[in-house]
Amino acid sequence: MTELPGRLAIVRMDGELPAREDVGTVFDELDHQLACQVYLWALPAVSYAQWKTQHYDVFGATSSDLVRYLSYRDRLGLITANATTPYILNFFDLAETGPLVIELPAGPTAGGVSDFWQRETGALGEMGPDKGEGGRTLVLAPGVDVPDGVPSDIRVMHSTGVNIMFGFRTLDPDPARAEALVEAVRIYPYAERDDPRPTRIVSPDGRAWTGDQPGGLDYWRLLHAFYQSEVVDERDRFYLAMLKQLGIEKGKPFAPDERLQRILTEASAAGELMAKANTFAKRFDQGTYWPDRRWEQAIVLDNSAQRGDGYDELLERASWFYEAVSFSEAMKSRTPGVGQAYLGAYTDGAGDWLDGGAEYTLHVPADVPAKLFWSATVYDAATRCLIDTDQQRGDRGSRDAELQVNADGSVDLLFGPTAPAEGESNWVKTIPGRHWFSYFRFYGPLEGYFDRSWVLGDIVRVAR
């Protein structure tokens, strides 16, 4: 070999072997590549770990509390939040709490529990076994037996991870009844069942926060902290070997030397660039949703377990959990009238990135196949969060009382940095110098979505 490829081109050769003095350069490249792959693998766990720090360190929540995201500003740190439905949730370490009891009241709620790999452990509320009748659920960490004497009316849920998220939303449109449902939810350690402490509802209260994965060494610090209390999946053992090479081991402090700090810092930047390409320019087999449109299925995971046909969905998982948080089977509905469906537009109709300094339109044909409602939402490409402008509005949809509807039932949405002369109630403001992308959500998708007979227009750049 006379020439080495890419980043290894600087390595000098001594015949068929690298020069002894350049072996360190080869190992630097090896560790860089390991770190890039670990970055992609760890995205869902670091995302939840970051979000948990915001709950506990910024909002002052504890393991007895739930955090409610109600206003637009509350949600600005939440990756690809919908701008319509309140979120109520928190994160828990079952090694600290022990078996955890969740009490849901009877009524229209939808919720569930997931581990930090964002695999759904189980649904609660109308989509769960209680079918909206409420009741108590006992969540157990892996390997933990059901305690003696558990009442028969308590459902038992075995988590796939020690670290979990519990979240739910109310489905009652009446604000007073919805508030009563939220106030009736309780969460507490099973050991405190005879006299459980009150469950507080905590709010961000306008405090600045960020739920997107951090860069630099902070990414690796969060991953190290998460790993200390988490069980090891058999499928992840090779990645744990990579972690060891990168100075991340269970029971040992994370103290990278100067060389490793440099490699990890560079790899977090390179890994994120790979994540952006993997998310915003998806190259999975699914292609676009319609052959002559740019819209794609945003969720490329086949199922919540992240298991494909003959492989685990590593890059599909990295794609979704870089641009979003949480996944349940209901979010990728296969049944008309049930759950949700998400389409993503990352470019305009010409295939160019969506530019916050340009003007665009989106034509939404009449009779959108959504049983409940539909919405189109704008997200900042850098943060993947709701766009933050003085308009404090990131979406338009069928629930908007002021939405202007054309005579034929269709709707034309407008996106751009300046308000239009007409149709301002259909407009979402964007930010010059920043790219954006959009989700089109179908709540209760109907047959016209599944058979693709109803076709959404592309986002088209226009001159005003």
One Martini backbone bead per residue (centre of mass of N, CA, C, O) as a GRO file, in nm:
protein
  464
    1MET     BB    1   0.095   0.037   0.025
    2THR     BB    2   0.106   0.396  -0.060
    3GLU     BB    3  -0.193   0.486   0.026
    4LEU     BB    4  -0.393   0.650   0.251
    5PRO     BB    5  -0.695   0.718   0.379
    6GLY     BB    6  -0.780   1.013   0.462
    7ARG     BB    7  -0.694   1.059   0.794
    8LEU     BB    8  -0.445   0.842   0.732
    9ALA     BB    9  -0.241   0.997   0.537
   10ILE     BB   10  -0.025   1.082   0.771
   11VAL     BB   11   0.074   0.800   0.775
   12ARG     BB   12   0.358   0.628   0.805
   13MET     BB   13   0.546   0.383   0.635
   14ASP     BB   14   0.691   0.043   0.704
   15GLY     BB   15   0.599  -0.080   0.462
   16GLU     BB   16   0.327  -0.275   0.579
   17LEU     BB   17   0.373  -0.081   0.824
   18PRO     BB   18   0.355   0.127   1.063
   19ALA     BB   19   0.516   0.353   1.197
   20ARG     BB   20   0.600   0.357   1.516
   21GLU     BB   21   0.553   0.677   1.559
   22ASP     BB   22   0.234   0.634   1.422
   23VAL     BB   23   0.050   0.452   1.598
   24GLY     BB   24  -0.101   0.669   1.764
   25THR     BB   25  -0.263   0.779   1.521
   26VAL     BB   26  -0.427   0.524   1.473
   27PHE     BB   27  -0.560   0.518   1.755
   28ASP     BB   28  -0.698   0.788   1.734
   29GLU     BB   29  -0.883   0.698   1.502
   30LEU     BB   30  -1.017   0.465   1.640
   31ASP     BB   31  -1.141   0.629   1.877
   32HIS     BB   32  -1.302   0.819   1.701
   33GLN     BB   33  -1.482   0.602   1.570
   34LEU     BB   34  -1.600   0.488   1.825
   35ALA     BB   35  -1.728   0.756   1.926
   36CYS     BB   36  -1.922   0.801   1.690
   37GLN     BB   37  -2.087   0.539   1.737
   38VAL     BB   38  -2.165   0.594   2.030
   39TYR     BB   39  -2.319   0.850   1.984
   40LEU     BB   40  -2.551   0.720   1.818
   41TRP     BB   41  -2.632   0.502   2.025
   42ALA     BB   42  -2.683   0.723   2.282
   43LEU     BB   43  -2.906   0.933   2.218
   44PRO     BB   44  -3.158   0.848   2.390
   45ALA     BB   45  -3.019   0.850   2.673
   46VAL     BB   46  -2.906   1.142   2.672
   47SER     BB   47  -3.172   1.283   2.634
   48TYR     BB   48  -3.303   1.193   2.903
   49ALA     BB   49  -3.073   1.282   3.089
   50GLN     BB   50  -3.098   1.582   3.022
   51TRP     BB   51  -3.395   1.619   3.099
   52LYS     BB   52  -3.362   1.538   3.394
   53THR     BB   53  -3.176   1.771   3.480
   54GLN     BB   54  -3.394   1.989   3.437
   55HIS     BB   55  -3.595   1.893   3.646
   56TYR     BB   56  -3.392   1.887   3.900
   57ASP     BB   57  -3.201   2.155   3.851
   58VAL     BB   58  -3.415   2.375   3.738
   59PHE     BB   59  -3.717   2.299   3.862
   60GLY     BB   60  -3.702   2.120   4.140
   61ALA     BB   61  -3.749   1.831   4.114
   62THR     BB   62  -3.872   1.513   4.215
   63SER     BB   63  -3.968   1.174   4.267
   64SER     BB   64  -4.268   1.313   4.359
   65ASP     BB   65  -4.296   1.444   4.075
   66LEU     BB   66  -4.449   1.653   3.823
   67VAL     BB   67  -4.425   1.783   3.492
   68ARG     BB   68  -4.572   2.074   3.337
   69TYR     BB   69  -4.658   2.144   2.993
   70LEU     BB   70  -4.839   2.429   2.866
   71SER     BB   71  -4.685   2.640   2.736
   72TYR     BB   72  -4.489   2.749   2.492
   73ARG     BB   73  -4.242   2.818   2.672
   74ASP     BB   74  -4.221   2.548   2.819
   75ARG     BB   75  -4.149   2.387   2.526
   76LEU     BB   76  -3.872   2.506   2.404
   77GLY     BB   77  -3.686   2.243   2.512
   78LEU     BB   78  -3.861   2.045   2.341
   79ILE     BB   79  -3.839   1.796   2.130
   80THR     BB   80  -4.077   1.806   1.906
   81ALA     BB   81  -4.317   1.944   2.006
   82ASN     BB   82  -4.626   1.992   2.060
   83ALA     BB   83  -4.856   2.288   2.058
   84THR     BB   84  -5.133   2.155   2.201
   85THR     BB   85  -5.045   1.939   2.418
   86PRO     BB   86  -5.007   1.855   2.724
   87TYR     BB   87  -4.738   1.779   2.952
   88ILE     BB   88  -4.683   1.492   3.182
   89LEU     BB   89  -4.373   1.437   3.372
   90ASN     BB   90  -4.101   1.196   3.458
   91PHE     BB   91  -3.800   1.086   3.625
   92PHE     BB   92  -3.662   0.753   3.721
   93ASP     BB   93  -3.486   0.568   3.980
   94LEU     BB   94  -3.529   0.243   4.085
   95ALA     BB   95  -3.280   0.226   4.278
   96GLU     BB   96  -3.405   0.456   4.466
   97THR     BB   97  -3.726   0.391   4.488
   98GLY     BB   98  -3.809   0.145   4.387
   99PRO     BB   99  -4.092   0.041   4.369
  100LEU     BB  100  -4.349   0.191   4.158
  101VAL     BB  101  -4.633   0.396   4.192
  102ILE     BB  102  -4.922   0.435   3.974
  103GLU     BB  103  -5.192   0.673   3.975
  104LEU     BB  104  -5.495   0.656   3.795
  105PRO     BB  105  -5.766   0.795   3.689
  106ALA     BB  106  -6.064   0.806   3.579
  107GLY     BB  107  -6.036   0.868   3.231
  108PRO     BB  108  -5.911   1.075   2.973
  109THR     BB  109  -5.611   0.910   2.914
  110ALA     BB  110  -5.252   0.918   2.808
  111GLY     BB  111  -4.988   0.673   2.863
  112GLY     BB  112  -4.649   0.590   3.001
  113VAL     BB  113  -4.363   0.368   2.992
  114SER     BB  114  -4.002   0.418   2.978
  115ASP     BB  115  -3.695   0.390   2.890
  116PHE     BB  116  -3.376   0.534   2.804
  117TRP     BB  117  -3.416   0.396   2.508
  118GLN     BB  118  -3.723   0.447   2.439
  119ARG     BB  119  -3.884   0.202   2.539
  120GLU     BB  120  -4.177   0.058   2.572
  121THR     BB  121  -4.324  -0.084   2.854
  122GLY     BB  122  -4.613   0.076   2.884
  123ALA     BB  123  -4.948   0.141   2.887
  124LEU     BB  124  -5.181   0.405   2.975
  125GLY     BB  125  -5.503   0.421   2.987
  126GLU     BB  126  -5.673   0.403   2.696
  127MET     BB  127  -5.407   0.230   2.578
  128GLY     BB  128  -5.443   0.043   2.812
  129PRO     BB  129  -5.562  -0.205   3.023
  130ASP     BB  130  -5.773   0.007   3.164
  131LYS     BB  131  -5.931   0.185   2.949
  132GLY     BB  132  -5.974   0.448   3.151
  133GLU     BB  133  -6.033   0.330   3.460
  134GLY     BB  134  -5.784   0.304   3.604
  135GLY     BB  135  -5.533   0.282   3.862
  136ARG     BB  136  -5.273   0.058   3.962
  137THR     BB  137  -4.910   0.067   3.914
  138LEU     BB  138  -4.624  -0.153   3.917
  139VAL     BB  139  -4.282  -0.072   3.897
  140LEU     BB  140  -4.010  -0.276   3.782
  141ALA     BB  141  -3.708  -0.371   3.784
  142PRO     BB  142  -3.476  -0.554   3.672
  143GLY     BB  143  -3.493  -0.854   3.867
  144VAL     BB  144  -3.753  -0.779   4.022
  145ASP     BB  145  -3.969  -0.881   4.245
  146VAL     BB  146  -4.265  -0.931   4.361
  147PRO     BB  147  -4.401  -0.836   4.623
  148ASP     BB  148  -4.534  -0.924   4.898
  149GLY     BB  149  -4.882  -0.858   4.907
  150VAL     BB  150  -4.991  -0.766   4.648
  151PRO     BB  151  -5.252  -0.647   4.528
  152SER     BB  152  -5.473  -0.753   4.277
  153ASP     BB  153  -5.532  -0.444   4.163
  154ILE     BB  154  -5.232  -0.445   4.083
  155ARG     BB  155  -5.039  -0.368   3.831
  156VAL     BB  156  -4.764  -0.517   3.656
  157MET     BB  157  -4.442  -0.368   3.561
  158HIS     BB  158  -4.165  -0.456   3.358
  159SER     BB  159  -3.875  -0.319   3.322
  160THR     BB  160  -3.592  -0.258   3.093
  161GLY     BB  161  -3.512  -0.040   3.316
  162VAL     BB  162  -3.404   0.164   3.573
  163ASN     BB  163  -3.457   0.398   3.389
  164ILE     BB  164  -3.742   0.623   3.378
  165MET     BB  165  -4.049   0.719   3.209
  166PHE     BB  166  -4.335   0.918   3.302
  167GLY     BB  167  -4.632   0.978   3.099
  168PHE     BB  168  -4.902   1.221   3.024
  169ARG     BB  169  -5.238   1.289   2.897
  170THR     BB  170  -5.513   1.477   2.843
  171LEU     BB  171  -5.848   1.434   2.665
  172ASP     BB  172  -6.007   1.657   2.793
  173PRO     BB  173  -6.150   1.960   2.678
  174ASP     BB  174  -6.207   2.030   2.968
  175PRO     BB  175  -6.025   2.212   3.185
  176ALA     BB  176  -6.139   2.122   3.461
  177ARG     BB  177  -6.128   1.814   3.416
  178ALA     BB  178  -5.830   1.800   3.341
  179GLU     BB  179  -5.723   1.912   3.610
  180ALA     BB  180  -5.843   1.687   3.789
  181LEU     BB  181  -5.677   1.459   3.667
  182VAL     BB  182  -5.396   1.564   3.737
  183GLU     BB  183  -5.445   1.587   4.054
  184ALA     BB  184  -5.502   1.258   4.078
  185VAL     BB  185  -5.220   1.195   4.034
  186ARG     BB  186  -4.989   0.935   4.148
  187ILE     BB  187  -4.645   0.906   4.291
  188TYR     BB  188  -4.475   0.621   4.453
  189PRO     BB  189  -4.337   0.431   4.668
  190TYR     BB  190  -4.421   0.126   4.785
  191ALA     BB  191  -4.298   0.170   5.076
  192GLU     BB  192  -4.522   0.433   5.098
  193ARG     BB  193  -4.829   0.332   5.076
  194ASP     BB  194  -4.948   0.415   5.366
  195ASP     BB  195  -4.780   0.720   5.334
  196PRO     BB  196  -4.782   0.911   5.091
  197ARG     BB  197  -4.659   1.151   4.934
  198PRO     BB  198  -4.712   1.414   4.765
  199THR     BB  199  -4.796   1.518   4.436
  200ARG     BB  200  -4.637   1.733   4.249
  201ILE     BB  201  -4.683   2.022   4.033
  202VAL     BB  202  -4.452   2.123   3.801
  203SER     BB  203  -4.309   2.423   3.659
  204PRO     BB  204  -4.109   2.613   3.454
  205ASP     BB  205  -4.184   2.924   3.473
  206GLY     BB  206  -3.996   3.046   3.225
  207ARG     BB  207  -3.753   2.878   3.228
  208ALA     BB  208  -3.463   2.809   3.101
  209TRP     BB  209  -3.421   2.532   2.865
  210THR     BB  210  -3.269   2.202   2.766
  211GLY     BB  211  -3.324   1.881   2.574
  212ASP     BB  212  -3.079   1.865   2.417
  213GLN     BB  213  -2.801   1.739   2.332
  214PRO     BB  214  -2.497   1.778   2.428
  215GLY     BB  215  -2.179   1.886   2.392
  216GLY     BB  216  -1.898   1.750   2.412
  217LEU     BB  217  -1.819   1.635   2.729
  218ASP     BB  218  -2.117   1.634   2.830
  219TYR     BB  219  -2.211   1.386   2.682
  220TRP     BB  220  -2.017   1.184   2.839
  221ARG     BB  221  -2.106   1.248   3.126
  222LEU     BB  222  -2.397   1.153   3.097
  223LEU     BB  223  -2.334   0.866   3.007
  224HIS     BB  224  -2.177   0.783   3.257
  225ALA     BB  225  -2.402   0.834   3.467
  226PHE     BB  226  -2.610   0.640   3.347
  227TYR     BB  227  -2.435   0.373   3.354
  228GLN     BB  228  -2.410   0.336   3.668
  229SER     BB  229  -2.749   0.251   3.692
  230GLU     BB  230  -2.745   0.045   3.454
  231VAL     BB  231  -2.827  -0.202   3.267
  232VAL     BB  232  -2.727  -0.475   3.058
  233ASP     BB  233  -2.751  -0.542   2.739
  234GLU     BB  234  -2.665  -0.783   2.528
  235ARG     BB  235  -2.664  -0.598   2.262
  236ASP     BB  236  -2.435  -0.385   2.415
  237ARG     BB  237  -2.144  -0.507   2.472
  238PHE     BB  238  -1.971  -0.379   2.246
  239TYR     BB  239  -2.023  -0.085   2.341
  240LEU     BB  240  -1.886  -0.123   2.618
  241ALA     BB  241  -1.606  -0.163   2.496
  242MET     BB  242  -1.592   0.121   2.382
  243LEU     BB  243  -1.626   0.275   2.644
  244LYS     BB  244  -1.369   0.173   2.777
  245GLN     BB  245  -1.178   0.305   2.565
  246LEU     BB  246  -1.322   0.601   2.657
  247GLY     BB  247  -1.345   0.600   2.990
  248ILE     BB  248  -1.620   0.418   3.033
  249GLU     BB  249  -1.709   0.291   3.355
  250LYS     BB  250  -1.818   0.093   3.591
  251GLY     BB  251  -1.718   0.233   3.900
  252LYS     BB  252  -1.577   0.474   3.743
  253PRO     BB  253  -1.434   0.750   3.674
  254PHE     BB  254  -1.446   1.036   3.467
  255ALA     BB  255  -1.092   1.085   3.339
  256PRO     BB  256  -0.981   1.228   3.088
  257ASP     BB  257  -0.736   1.296   2.908
  258GLU     BB  258  -0.622   1.508   2.680
  259ARG     BB  259  -0.650   1.319   2.442
  260LEU     BB  260  -0.945   1.220   2.499
  261GLN     BB  261  -1.080   1.493   2.503
  262ARG     BB  262  -1.026   1.558   2.209
  263ILE     BB  263  -1.166   1.314   2.082
  264LEU     BB  264  -1.450   1.355   2.212
  265THR     BB  265  -1.504   1.638   2.107
  266GLU     BB  266  -1.480   1.571   1.805
  267ALA     BB  267  -1.690   1.331   1.804
  268SER     BB  268  -1.941   1.492   1.884
  269ALA     BB  269  -1.939   1.666   1.628
  270ALA     BB  270  -1.933   1.435   1.419
  271GLY     BB  271  -2.179   1.278   1.526
  272GLU     BB  272  -2.384   1.506   1.482
  273LEU     BB  273  -2.348   1.529   1.180
  274MET     BB  274  -2.447   1.243   1.126
  275ALA     BB  275  -2.724   1.282   1.258
  276LYS     BB  276  -2.826   1.499   1.065
  277ALA     BB  277  -2.812   1.332   0.808
  278ASN     BB  278  -2.986   1.088   0.923
  279THR     BB  279  -3.240   1.286   0.953
  280PHE     BB  280  -3.251   1.514   0.703
  281ALA     BB  281  -3.128   1.260   0.497
  282LYS     BB  282  -3.274   1.005   0.452
  283ARG     BB  283  -3.168   0.639   0.362
  284PHE     BB  284  -3.411   0.473   0.368
  285ASP     BB  285  -3.632   0.254   0.214
  286GLN     BB  286  -3.905   0.422   0.229
  287GLY     BB  287  -3.890   0.700   0.152
  288THR     BB  288  -4.133   0.868   0.032
  289TYR     BB  289  -4.470   0.883   0.072
  290TRP     BB  290  -4.467   1.022  -0.203
  291PRO     BB  291  -4.319   1.017  -0.512
  292ASP     BB  292  -4.392   1.355  -0.560
  293ARG     BB  293  -4.270   1.405  -0.267
  294ARG     BB  294  -4.095   1.517   0.043
  295TRP     BB  295  -4.241   1.354   0.229
  296GLU     BB  296  -4.189   1.179   0.542
  297GLN     BB  297  -4.142   0.946   0.762
  298ALA     BB  298  -4.024   1.021   1.067
  299ILE     BB  299  -4.076   0.728   1.166
  300VAL     BB  300  -3.845   0.454   1.113
  301LEU     BB  301  -3.939   0.285   1.314
  302ASP     BB  302  -4.113  -0.015   1.358
  303ASN     BB  303  -4.074  -0.021   1.681
  304SER     BB  304  -4.032   0.010   2.022
  305ALA     BB  305  -3.801  -0.222   2.034
  306GLN     BB  306  -3.605  -0.182   1.779
  307ARG     BB  307  -3.690  -0.425   1.578
  308GLY     BB  308  -3.588  -0.587   1.311
  309ASP     BB  309  -3.523  -0.784   1.031
  310GLY     BB  310  -3.234  -0.921   1.172
  311TYR     BB  311  -3.224  -0.642   1.341
  312ASP     BB  312  -3.120  -0.353   1.493
  313GLU     BB  313  -3.224  -0.001   1.493
  314LEU     BB  314  -2.981   0.209   1.500
  315LEU     BB  315  -3.030   0.440   1.280
  316GLU     BB  316  -3.329   0.478   1.329
  317ARG     BB  317  -3.295   0.563   1.620
  318ALA     BB  318  -3.106   0.804   1.572
  319SER     BB  319  -3.298   0.964   1.397
  320TRP     BB  320  -3.538   1.004   1.595
  321PHE     BB  321  -3.359   1.084   1.869
  322TYR     BB  322  -3.258   1.354   1.747
  323GLU     BB  323  -3.558   1.484   1.665
  324ALA     BB  324  -3.675   1.326   1.925
  325VAL     BB  325  -3.918   1.211   2.173
  326SER     BB  326  -4.036   0.934   2.203
  327PHE     BB  327  -4.211   0.603   2.181
  328SER     BB  328  -4.507   0.463   2.043
  329GLU     BB  329  -4.733   0.277   1.883
  330ALA     BB  330  -4.939   0.524   1.853
  331MET     BB  331  -4.732   0.706   1.673
  332LYS     BB  332  -4.761   0.445   1.453
  333SER     BB  333  -5.018   0.398   1.301
  334ARG     BB  334  -5.228   0.105   1.160
  335THR     BB  335  -5.513   0.237   1.248
  336PRO     BB  336  -5.793   0.368   1.177
  337GLY     BB  337  -5.856   0.632   1.417
  338VAL     BB  338  -5.571   0.571   1.556
  339GLY     BB  339  -5.372   0.778   1.687
  340GLN     BB  340  -5.075   0.857   1.499
  341ALA     BB  341  -4.915   1.071   1.243
  342TYR     BB  342  -4.588   1.135   1.082
  343LEU     BB  343  -4.464   1.404   0.888
  344GLY     BB  344  -4.163   1.507   0.711
  345ALA     BB  345  -4.001   1.830   0.634
  346TYR     BB  346  -3.659   1.924   0.517
  347THR     BB  347  -3.765   2.035   0.244
  348ASP     BB  348  -3.842   2.151  -0.037
  349GLY     BB  349  -3.966   2.081  -0.350
  350ALA     BB  350  -3.653   2.121  -0.463
  351GLY     BB  351  -3.449   2.013  -0.216
  352ASP     BB  352  -3.418   2.245  -0.014
  353TRP     BB  353  -3.352   2.393   0.243
  354LEU     BB  354  -3.509   2.551   0.503
  355ASP     BB  355  -3.538   2.907   0.507
  356GLY     BB  356  -3.579   3.165   0.739
  357GLY     BB  357  -3.552   3.405   0.500
  358ALA     BB  358  -3.792   3.275   0.357
  359GLU     BB  359  -4.072   3.203   0.152
  360TYR     BB  360  -4.373   2.999   0.216
  361THR     BB  361  -4.588   2.727   0.109
  362LEU     BB  362  -4.889   2.527   0.209
  363HIS     BB  363  -5.096   2.287   0.066
  364VAL     BB  364  -5.413   2.187   0.206
  365PRO     BB  365  -5.626   1.977   0.143
  366ALA     BB  366  -5.914   1.864   0.166
  367ASP     BB  367  -5.995   1.627   0.380
  368VAL     BB  368  -5.833   1.545   0.615
  369PRO     BB  369  -5.716   1.228   0.742
  370ALA     BB  370  -5.861   1.323   1.047
  371LYS     BB  371  -6.053   1.262   1.317
  372LEU     BB  372  -5.959   1.504   1.498
  373PHE     BB  373  -5.670   1.638   1.390
  374TRP     BB  374  -5.446   1.890   1.255
  375SER     BB  375  -5.084   1.971   1.204
  376ALA     BB  376  -4.836   2.234   1.155
  377THR     BB  377  -4.482   2.235   1.235
  378VAL     BB  378  -4.211   2.437   1.359
  379TYR     BB  379  -3.851   2.377   1.350
  380ASP     BB  380  -3.541   2.396   1.469
  381ALA     BB  381  -3.258   2.250   1.339
  382ALA     BB  382  -3.057   2.280   1.581
  383THR     BB  383  -3.270   2.198   1.831
  384ARG     BB  384  -3.561   2.066   1.755
  385CYS     BB  385  -3.741   2.299   1.836
  386LEU     BB  386  -3.940   2.526   1.880
  387ILE     BB  387  -3.987   2.816   1.753
  388ASP     BB  388  -3.822   3.134   1.854
  389THR     BB  389  -4.044   3.397   1.866
  390ASP     BB  390  -4.251   3.675   1.904
  391GLN     BB  391  -4.505   3.500   1.826
  392GLN     BB  392  -4.531   3.229   1.979
  393ARG     BB  393  -4.547   3.035   1.707
  394GLY     BB  394  -4.541   2.687   1.545
  395ASP     BB  395  -4.852   2.653   1.455
  396ARG     BB  396  -5.103   2.498   1.236
  397GLY     BB  397  -5.467   2.419   1.246
  398SER     BB  398  -5.789   2.281   1.285
  399ARG     BB  399  -5.818   2.417   1.585
  400ASP     BB  400  -5.817   2.693   1.460
  401ALA     BB  401  -6.045   2.944   1.461
  402GLU     BB  402  -5.871   3.152   1.255
  403LEU     BB  403  -5.861   2.978   1.021
  404GLN     BB  404  -5.818   2.994   0.680
  405VAL     BB  405  -6.062   2.886   0.443
  406ASN     BB  406  -6.133   2.771   0.159
  407ALA     BB  407  -6.400   2.709  -0.046
  408ASP     BB  408  -6.289   2.392  -0.086
  409GLY     BB  409  -6.138   2.334   0.215
  410SER     BB  410  -5.875   2.442   0.192
  411VAL     BB  411  -5.524   2.520   0.288
  412ASP     BB  412  -5.299   2.805   0.337
  413LEU     BB  413  -4.975   2.811   0.432
  414LEU     BB  414  -4.734   3.027   0.607
  415PHE     BB  415  -4.375   3.104   0.566
  416GLY     BB  416  -4.180   3.353   0.748
  417PRO     BB  417  -4.033   3.664   0.862
  418THR     BB  418  -4.295   3.801   0.739
  419ALA     BB  419  -4.587   3.935   0.728
  420PRO     BB  420  -4.862   3.911   0.561
  421ALA     BB  421  -5.112   4.088   0.411
  422GLU     BB  422  -5.248   3.801   0.400
  423GLY     BB  423  -5.304   3.543   0.631
  424GLU     BB  424  -5.185   3.557   0.932
  425SER     BB  425  -5.347   3.307   1.063
  426ASN     BB  426  -5.150   3.111   0.856
  427TRP     BB  427  -4.884   3.202   1.006
  428VAL     BB  428  -4.524   3.137   1.039
  429LYS     BB  429  -4.250   3.237   1.197
  430THR     BB  430  -3.918   3.302   1.096
  431ILE     BB  431  -3.547   3.278   1.090
  432PRO     BB  432  -3.295   3.436   0.992
  433GLY     BB  433  -3.018   3.208   0.954
  434ARG     BB  434  -3.229   2.964   0.989
  435HIS     BB  435  -3.326   2.650   0.996
  436TRP     BB  436  -3.604   2.428   0.903
  437PHE     BB  437  -3.881   2.218   1.003
  438SER     BB  438  -4.158   1.976   0.949
  439TYR     BB  439  -4.468   1.872   1.089
  440PHE     BB  440  -4.731   1.642   1.002
  441ARG     BB  441  -5.025   1.585   1.187
  442PHE     BB  442  -5.225   1.292   1.264
  443TYR     BB  443  -5.527   1.265   1.445
  444GLY     BB  444  -5.659   0.997   1.353
  445PRO     BB  445  -5.593   0.833   1.105
  446LEU     BB  446  -5.709   0.766   0.788
  447GLU     BB  447  -5.741   0.598   0.497
  448GLY     BB  448  -5.616   0.830   0.317
  449TYR     BB  449  -5.339   0.787   0.446
  450PHE     BB  450  -5.279   0.479   0.407
  451ASP     BB  451  -5.351   0.482   0.080
  452ARG     BB  452  -5.258   0.773  -0.041
  453SER     BB  453  -5.502   0.948  -0.170
  454TRP     BB  454  -5.405   1.166   0.006
  455VAL     BB  455  -5.231   1.479  -0.089
  456LEU     BB  456  -4.970   1.662   0.005
  457GLY     BB  457  -4.810   1.933  -0.020
  458ASP     BB  458  -4.548   2.112  -0.072
  459ILE     BB  459  -4.296   2.312   0.024
  460VAL     BB  460  -4.297   2.642  -0.118
  461ARG     BB  461  -4.117   2.870  -0.275
  462VAL     BB  462  -4.157   3.230  -0.256
  463ALA     BB  463  -4.257   3.552  -0.377
  464ARG     BB  464  -4.354   3.875  -0.223
   0.00000   0.00000   0.00000
